[in-house]
Short mmCIF file of C-alpha atoms in Angstrom, two decimals:
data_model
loop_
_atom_site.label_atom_id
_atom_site.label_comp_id
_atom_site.label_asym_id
_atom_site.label_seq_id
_atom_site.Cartn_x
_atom_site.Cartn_y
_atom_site.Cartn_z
CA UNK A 126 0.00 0.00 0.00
CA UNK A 127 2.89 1.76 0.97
CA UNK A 128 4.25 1.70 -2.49
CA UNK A 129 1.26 2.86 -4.11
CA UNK A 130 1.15 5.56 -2.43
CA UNK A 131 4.11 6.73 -3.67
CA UNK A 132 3.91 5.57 -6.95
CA UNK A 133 0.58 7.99 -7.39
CA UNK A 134 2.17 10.73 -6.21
CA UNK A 135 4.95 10.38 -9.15
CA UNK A 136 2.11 10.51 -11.69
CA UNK A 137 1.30 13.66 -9.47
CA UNK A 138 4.23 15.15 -9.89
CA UNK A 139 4.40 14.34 -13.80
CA UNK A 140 1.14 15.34 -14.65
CA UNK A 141 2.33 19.08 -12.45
CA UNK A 142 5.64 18.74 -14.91
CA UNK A 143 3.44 18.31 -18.07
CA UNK A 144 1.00 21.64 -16.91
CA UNK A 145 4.46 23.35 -16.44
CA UNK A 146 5.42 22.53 -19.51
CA UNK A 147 2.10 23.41 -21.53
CA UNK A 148 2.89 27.09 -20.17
CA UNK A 149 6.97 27.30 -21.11
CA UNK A 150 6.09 26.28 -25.27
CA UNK A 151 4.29 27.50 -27.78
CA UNK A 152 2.12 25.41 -27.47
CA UNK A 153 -1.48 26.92 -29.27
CA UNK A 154 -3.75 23.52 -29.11
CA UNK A 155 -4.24 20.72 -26.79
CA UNK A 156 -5.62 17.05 -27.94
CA UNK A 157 -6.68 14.76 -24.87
CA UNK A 158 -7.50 11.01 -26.40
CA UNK A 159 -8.77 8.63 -24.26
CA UNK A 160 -10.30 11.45 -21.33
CA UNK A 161 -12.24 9.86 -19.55
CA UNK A 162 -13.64 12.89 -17.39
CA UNK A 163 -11.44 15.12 -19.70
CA UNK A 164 -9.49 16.97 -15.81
CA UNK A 165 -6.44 17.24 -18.10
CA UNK A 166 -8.30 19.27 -20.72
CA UNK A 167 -10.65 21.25 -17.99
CA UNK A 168 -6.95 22.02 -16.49
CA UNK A 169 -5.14 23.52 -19.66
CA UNK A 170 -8.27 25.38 -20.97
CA UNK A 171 -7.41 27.91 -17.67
CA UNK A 172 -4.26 28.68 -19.40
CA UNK A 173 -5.76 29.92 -22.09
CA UNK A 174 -4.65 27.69 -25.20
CA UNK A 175 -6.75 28.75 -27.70
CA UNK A 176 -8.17 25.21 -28.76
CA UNK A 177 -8.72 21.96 -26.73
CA UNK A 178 -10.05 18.84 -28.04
CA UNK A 179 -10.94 15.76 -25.52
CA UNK A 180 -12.01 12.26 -26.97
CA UNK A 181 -13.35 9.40 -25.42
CA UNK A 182 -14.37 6.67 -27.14
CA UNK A 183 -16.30 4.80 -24.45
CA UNK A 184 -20.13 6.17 -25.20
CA UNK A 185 -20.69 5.41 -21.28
CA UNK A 186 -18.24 7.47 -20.11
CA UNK A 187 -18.91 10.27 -22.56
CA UNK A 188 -22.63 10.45 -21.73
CA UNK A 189 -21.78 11.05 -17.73
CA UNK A 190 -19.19 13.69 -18.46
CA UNK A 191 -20.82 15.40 -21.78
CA UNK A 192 -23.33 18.31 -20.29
CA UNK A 193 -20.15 19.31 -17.48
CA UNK A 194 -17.82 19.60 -20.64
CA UNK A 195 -19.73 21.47 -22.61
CA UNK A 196 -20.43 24.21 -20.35
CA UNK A 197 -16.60 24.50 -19.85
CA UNK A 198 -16.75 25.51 -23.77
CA UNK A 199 -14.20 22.42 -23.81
CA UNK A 200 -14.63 20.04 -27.40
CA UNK A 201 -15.90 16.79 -26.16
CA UNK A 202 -16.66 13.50 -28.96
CA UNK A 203 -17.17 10.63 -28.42
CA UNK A 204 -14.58 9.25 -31.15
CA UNK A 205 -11.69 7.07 -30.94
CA UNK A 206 -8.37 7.94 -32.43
CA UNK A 207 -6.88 4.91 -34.56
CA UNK A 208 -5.76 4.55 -37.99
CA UNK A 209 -9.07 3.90 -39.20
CA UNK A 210 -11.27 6.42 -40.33
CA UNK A 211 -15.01 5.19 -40.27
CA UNK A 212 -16.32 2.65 -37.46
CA UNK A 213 -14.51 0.82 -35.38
CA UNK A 214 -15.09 -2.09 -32.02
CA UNK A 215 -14.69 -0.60 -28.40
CA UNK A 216 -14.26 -3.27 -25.88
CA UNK A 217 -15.99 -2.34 -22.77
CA UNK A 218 -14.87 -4.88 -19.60
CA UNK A 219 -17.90 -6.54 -17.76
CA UNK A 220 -15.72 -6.65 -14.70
CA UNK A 221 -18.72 -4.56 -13.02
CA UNK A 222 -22.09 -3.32 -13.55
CA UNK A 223 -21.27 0.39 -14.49
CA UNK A 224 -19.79 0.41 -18.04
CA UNK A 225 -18.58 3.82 -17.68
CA UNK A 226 -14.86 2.33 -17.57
CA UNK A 227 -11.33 3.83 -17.65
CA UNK A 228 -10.32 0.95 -18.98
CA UNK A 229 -12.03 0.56 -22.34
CA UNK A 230 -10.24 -0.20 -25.17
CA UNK A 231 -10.43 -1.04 -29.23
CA UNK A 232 -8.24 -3.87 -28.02
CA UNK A 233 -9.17 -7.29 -25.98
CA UNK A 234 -7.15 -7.99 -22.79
CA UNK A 235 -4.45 -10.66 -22.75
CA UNK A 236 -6.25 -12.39 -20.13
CA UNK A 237 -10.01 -14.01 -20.41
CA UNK A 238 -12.85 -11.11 -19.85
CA UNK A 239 -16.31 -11.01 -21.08
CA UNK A 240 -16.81 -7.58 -22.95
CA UNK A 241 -19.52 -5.32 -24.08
CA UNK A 242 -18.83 -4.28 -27.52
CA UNK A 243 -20.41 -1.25 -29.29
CA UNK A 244 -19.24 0.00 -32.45
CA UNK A 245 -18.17 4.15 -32.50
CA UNK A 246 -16.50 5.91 -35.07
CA UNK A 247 -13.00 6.48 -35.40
CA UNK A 248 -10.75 9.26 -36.63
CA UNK A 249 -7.03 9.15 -37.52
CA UNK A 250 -4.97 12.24 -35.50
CA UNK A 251 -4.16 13.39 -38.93
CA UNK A 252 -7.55 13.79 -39.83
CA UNK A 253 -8.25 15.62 -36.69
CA UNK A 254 -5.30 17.59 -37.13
CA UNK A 255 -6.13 18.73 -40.90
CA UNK A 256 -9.76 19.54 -40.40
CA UNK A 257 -9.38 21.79 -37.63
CA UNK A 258 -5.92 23.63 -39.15
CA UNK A 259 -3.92 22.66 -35.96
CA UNK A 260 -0.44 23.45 -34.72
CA UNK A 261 1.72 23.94 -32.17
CA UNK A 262 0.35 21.05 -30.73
CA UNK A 263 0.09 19.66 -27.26
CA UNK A 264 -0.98 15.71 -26.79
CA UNK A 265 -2.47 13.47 -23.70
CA UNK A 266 -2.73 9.64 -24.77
CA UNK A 267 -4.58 7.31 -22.20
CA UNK A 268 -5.51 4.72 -24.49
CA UNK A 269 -5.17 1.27 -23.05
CA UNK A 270 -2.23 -0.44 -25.40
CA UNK A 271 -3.16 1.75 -28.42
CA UNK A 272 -0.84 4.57 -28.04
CA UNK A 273 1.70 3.36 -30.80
CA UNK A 274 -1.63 3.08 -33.30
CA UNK A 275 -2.68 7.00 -32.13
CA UNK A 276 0.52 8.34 -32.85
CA UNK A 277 1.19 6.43 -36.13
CA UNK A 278 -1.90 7.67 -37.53
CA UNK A 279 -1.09 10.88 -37.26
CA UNK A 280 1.00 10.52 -40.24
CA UNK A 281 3.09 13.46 -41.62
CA UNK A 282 0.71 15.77 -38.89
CA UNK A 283 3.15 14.33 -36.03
CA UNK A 284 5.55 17.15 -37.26
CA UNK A 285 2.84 19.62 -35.87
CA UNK A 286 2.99 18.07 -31.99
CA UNK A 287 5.77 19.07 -29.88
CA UNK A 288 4.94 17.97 -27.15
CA UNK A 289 2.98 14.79 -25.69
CA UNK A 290 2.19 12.84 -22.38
CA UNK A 291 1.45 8.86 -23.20
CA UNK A 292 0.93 5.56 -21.39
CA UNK A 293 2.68 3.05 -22.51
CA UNK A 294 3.32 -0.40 -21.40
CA UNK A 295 6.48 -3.15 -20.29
CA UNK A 296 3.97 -5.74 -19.98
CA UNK A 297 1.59 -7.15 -22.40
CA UNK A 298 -1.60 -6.13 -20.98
CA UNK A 299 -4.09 -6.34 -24.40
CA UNK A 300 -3.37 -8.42 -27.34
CA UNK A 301 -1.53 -6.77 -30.29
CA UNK A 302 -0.88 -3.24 -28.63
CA UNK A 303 2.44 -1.68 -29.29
CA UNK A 304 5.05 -1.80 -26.48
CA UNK A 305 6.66 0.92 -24.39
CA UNK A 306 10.19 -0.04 -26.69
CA UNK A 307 7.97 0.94 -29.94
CA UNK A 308 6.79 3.76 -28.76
CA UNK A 309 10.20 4.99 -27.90
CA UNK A 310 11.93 3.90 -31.27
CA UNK A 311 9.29 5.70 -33.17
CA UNK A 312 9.46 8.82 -30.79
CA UNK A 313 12.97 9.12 -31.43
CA UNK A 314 12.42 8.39 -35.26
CA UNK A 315 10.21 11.38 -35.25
CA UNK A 316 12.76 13.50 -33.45
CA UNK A 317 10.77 13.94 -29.84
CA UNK A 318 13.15 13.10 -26.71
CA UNK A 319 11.98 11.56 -23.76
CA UNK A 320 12.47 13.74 -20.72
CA UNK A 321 10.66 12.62 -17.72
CA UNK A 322 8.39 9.20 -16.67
CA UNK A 323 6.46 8.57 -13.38
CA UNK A 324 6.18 5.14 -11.57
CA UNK A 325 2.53 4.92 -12.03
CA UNK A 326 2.60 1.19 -12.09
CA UNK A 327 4.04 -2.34 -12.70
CA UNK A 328 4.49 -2.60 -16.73
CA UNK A 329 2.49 1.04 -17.30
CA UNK A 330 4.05 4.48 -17.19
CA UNK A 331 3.34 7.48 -18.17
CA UNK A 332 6.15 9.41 -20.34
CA UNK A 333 6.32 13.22 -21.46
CA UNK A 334 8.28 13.48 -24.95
CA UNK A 335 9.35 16.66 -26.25
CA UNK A 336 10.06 17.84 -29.62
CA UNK A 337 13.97 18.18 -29.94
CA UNK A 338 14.55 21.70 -30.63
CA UNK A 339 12.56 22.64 -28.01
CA UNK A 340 14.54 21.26 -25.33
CA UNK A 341 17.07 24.32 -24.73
CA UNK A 342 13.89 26.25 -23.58
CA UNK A 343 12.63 23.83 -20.69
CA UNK A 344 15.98 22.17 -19.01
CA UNK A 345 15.26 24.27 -15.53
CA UNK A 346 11.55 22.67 -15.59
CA UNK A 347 13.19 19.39 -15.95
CA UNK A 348 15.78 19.82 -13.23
CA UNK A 349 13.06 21.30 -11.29
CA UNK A 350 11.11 18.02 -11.22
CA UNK A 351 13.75 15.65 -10.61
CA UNK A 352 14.39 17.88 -7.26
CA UNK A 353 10.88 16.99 -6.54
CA UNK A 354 11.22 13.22 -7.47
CA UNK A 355 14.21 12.66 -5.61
CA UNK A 356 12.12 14.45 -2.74
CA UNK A 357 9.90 12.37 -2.40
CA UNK A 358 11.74 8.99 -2.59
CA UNK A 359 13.34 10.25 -0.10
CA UNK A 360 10.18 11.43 2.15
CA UNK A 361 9.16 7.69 1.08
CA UNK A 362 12.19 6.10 2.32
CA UNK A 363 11.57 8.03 5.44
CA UNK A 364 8.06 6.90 6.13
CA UNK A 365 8.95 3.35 4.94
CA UNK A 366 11.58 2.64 8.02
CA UNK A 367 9.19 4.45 10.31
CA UNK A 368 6.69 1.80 9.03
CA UNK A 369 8.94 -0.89 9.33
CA UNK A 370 10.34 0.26 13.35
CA UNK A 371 6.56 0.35 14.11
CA UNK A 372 6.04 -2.97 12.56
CA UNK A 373 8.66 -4.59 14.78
CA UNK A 374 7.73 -3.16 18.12
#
């Protein structure tokens, strides 16, 4: 529990970095896919970026959060992002009664699970990026193993992002999703650097990636956050032994 703790107050301390971050570029529109409740999006609309986009492509989840969204003047569809324009399977867990799941995907675990599946449409991050004249882009990918697939169909468009927070996985968690080592190799193809990760969890992390050339103008935001990481391991550490003495008495 102990380690939990801590490893959610990394993501924390990421998702503080990425904000940070969002403020020290150019950066002039913001794409969240996979939103969920769309907090990222609701977040960076207060600094003023002139455009933000939120998809979610579980129709459960989109219906609770839709009417809240909308009065936030925030862009809220219930799309997926793949490289498939036109309709496409989500796979909704039946681990519970309420369908409104984070962990929806256009993928099918690795391990047995009944699903619920509903077909949505689907829009490539090109496409999205084209039709609404986009640049100087910021991205958010929470997509459940499909990360590789988002960023792939952006095409030529990629050149527009530069920079992007993703999930991305060690372990195989849904069959045929892209691993953490592909999304790195095709980062690096497309000339984004990885600067910072959290420990969110075993085999899933969360990564910011920035576009090369615009490292020289963010190195004190990265020092700044490693301070803070090293921090609190070491706040951890601290509560850990005191744990541990209690334990033993």
């Amino acid at each position: 529990k102990h380690e939990e703790i801590w490893r959610k107050k990394t993501t924390g301390l990421l998702r503080n970095l990425f904000i940070n971050l969002n403020r020290g570029l150019e950066v002039n529109s913001f794409i969240e896919i996979g939103a969920h409740e769309a907090s990222i999006s609701i977040e960076l609309k207060k600094l003023e970026i002139g455009n933000v986009y939120a998809f979610e492509a579980n129709p459960f989840v989109y219906k609770k959060y839709a009417s809240n969204l909308k009065e936030l003047n925030i862009s809220y569809e219930n799309i997926a992002i793949s490289e498939i324009n036109g309709q496409v399977k989500i796979s909704i867990p039946r681990f519970s009664e309420d369908l409104a799941r984070p962990d929806s995907s256009l993928l099918k675990r690795s391990a047995e699970a009944s699903y619920e599946e509903i077909e949505i449409e689907s829009k490539t991050l090109g496409k999205v990026i084209i039709d609404n004249s986009l640049k100087g882009i910021s991205l958010w990918i929470d997509t459940e193993g499909l990360t590789l697939n988002v960023l792939q169909s952006a095409g030529k468009e990629i050149d527009k992002v530069n920079l992007m927070l993703v999930e991305v996985e060690d372990i195989n968690y849904w069959k045929n999703q892209g691993s953490a080592v592909d999304v790195f190799k095709y980062c690096y193809e497309n000339n984004f650097v990885a600067v910072a990760r959290d420990m969110d969890g075993r085999g899933q992390y969360n990564v910011i990636f920035v576009r090369d050339y615009e490292i020289a103008k963010i190195g004190g935001l990265i020092s700044d956050y490693y301070k803070d990481l090293s921090k609190l391991k070491s706040e951890s550490d601290t509560t850990k032994v005191s744990l541990n003495r209690f334990t033993l008495k």
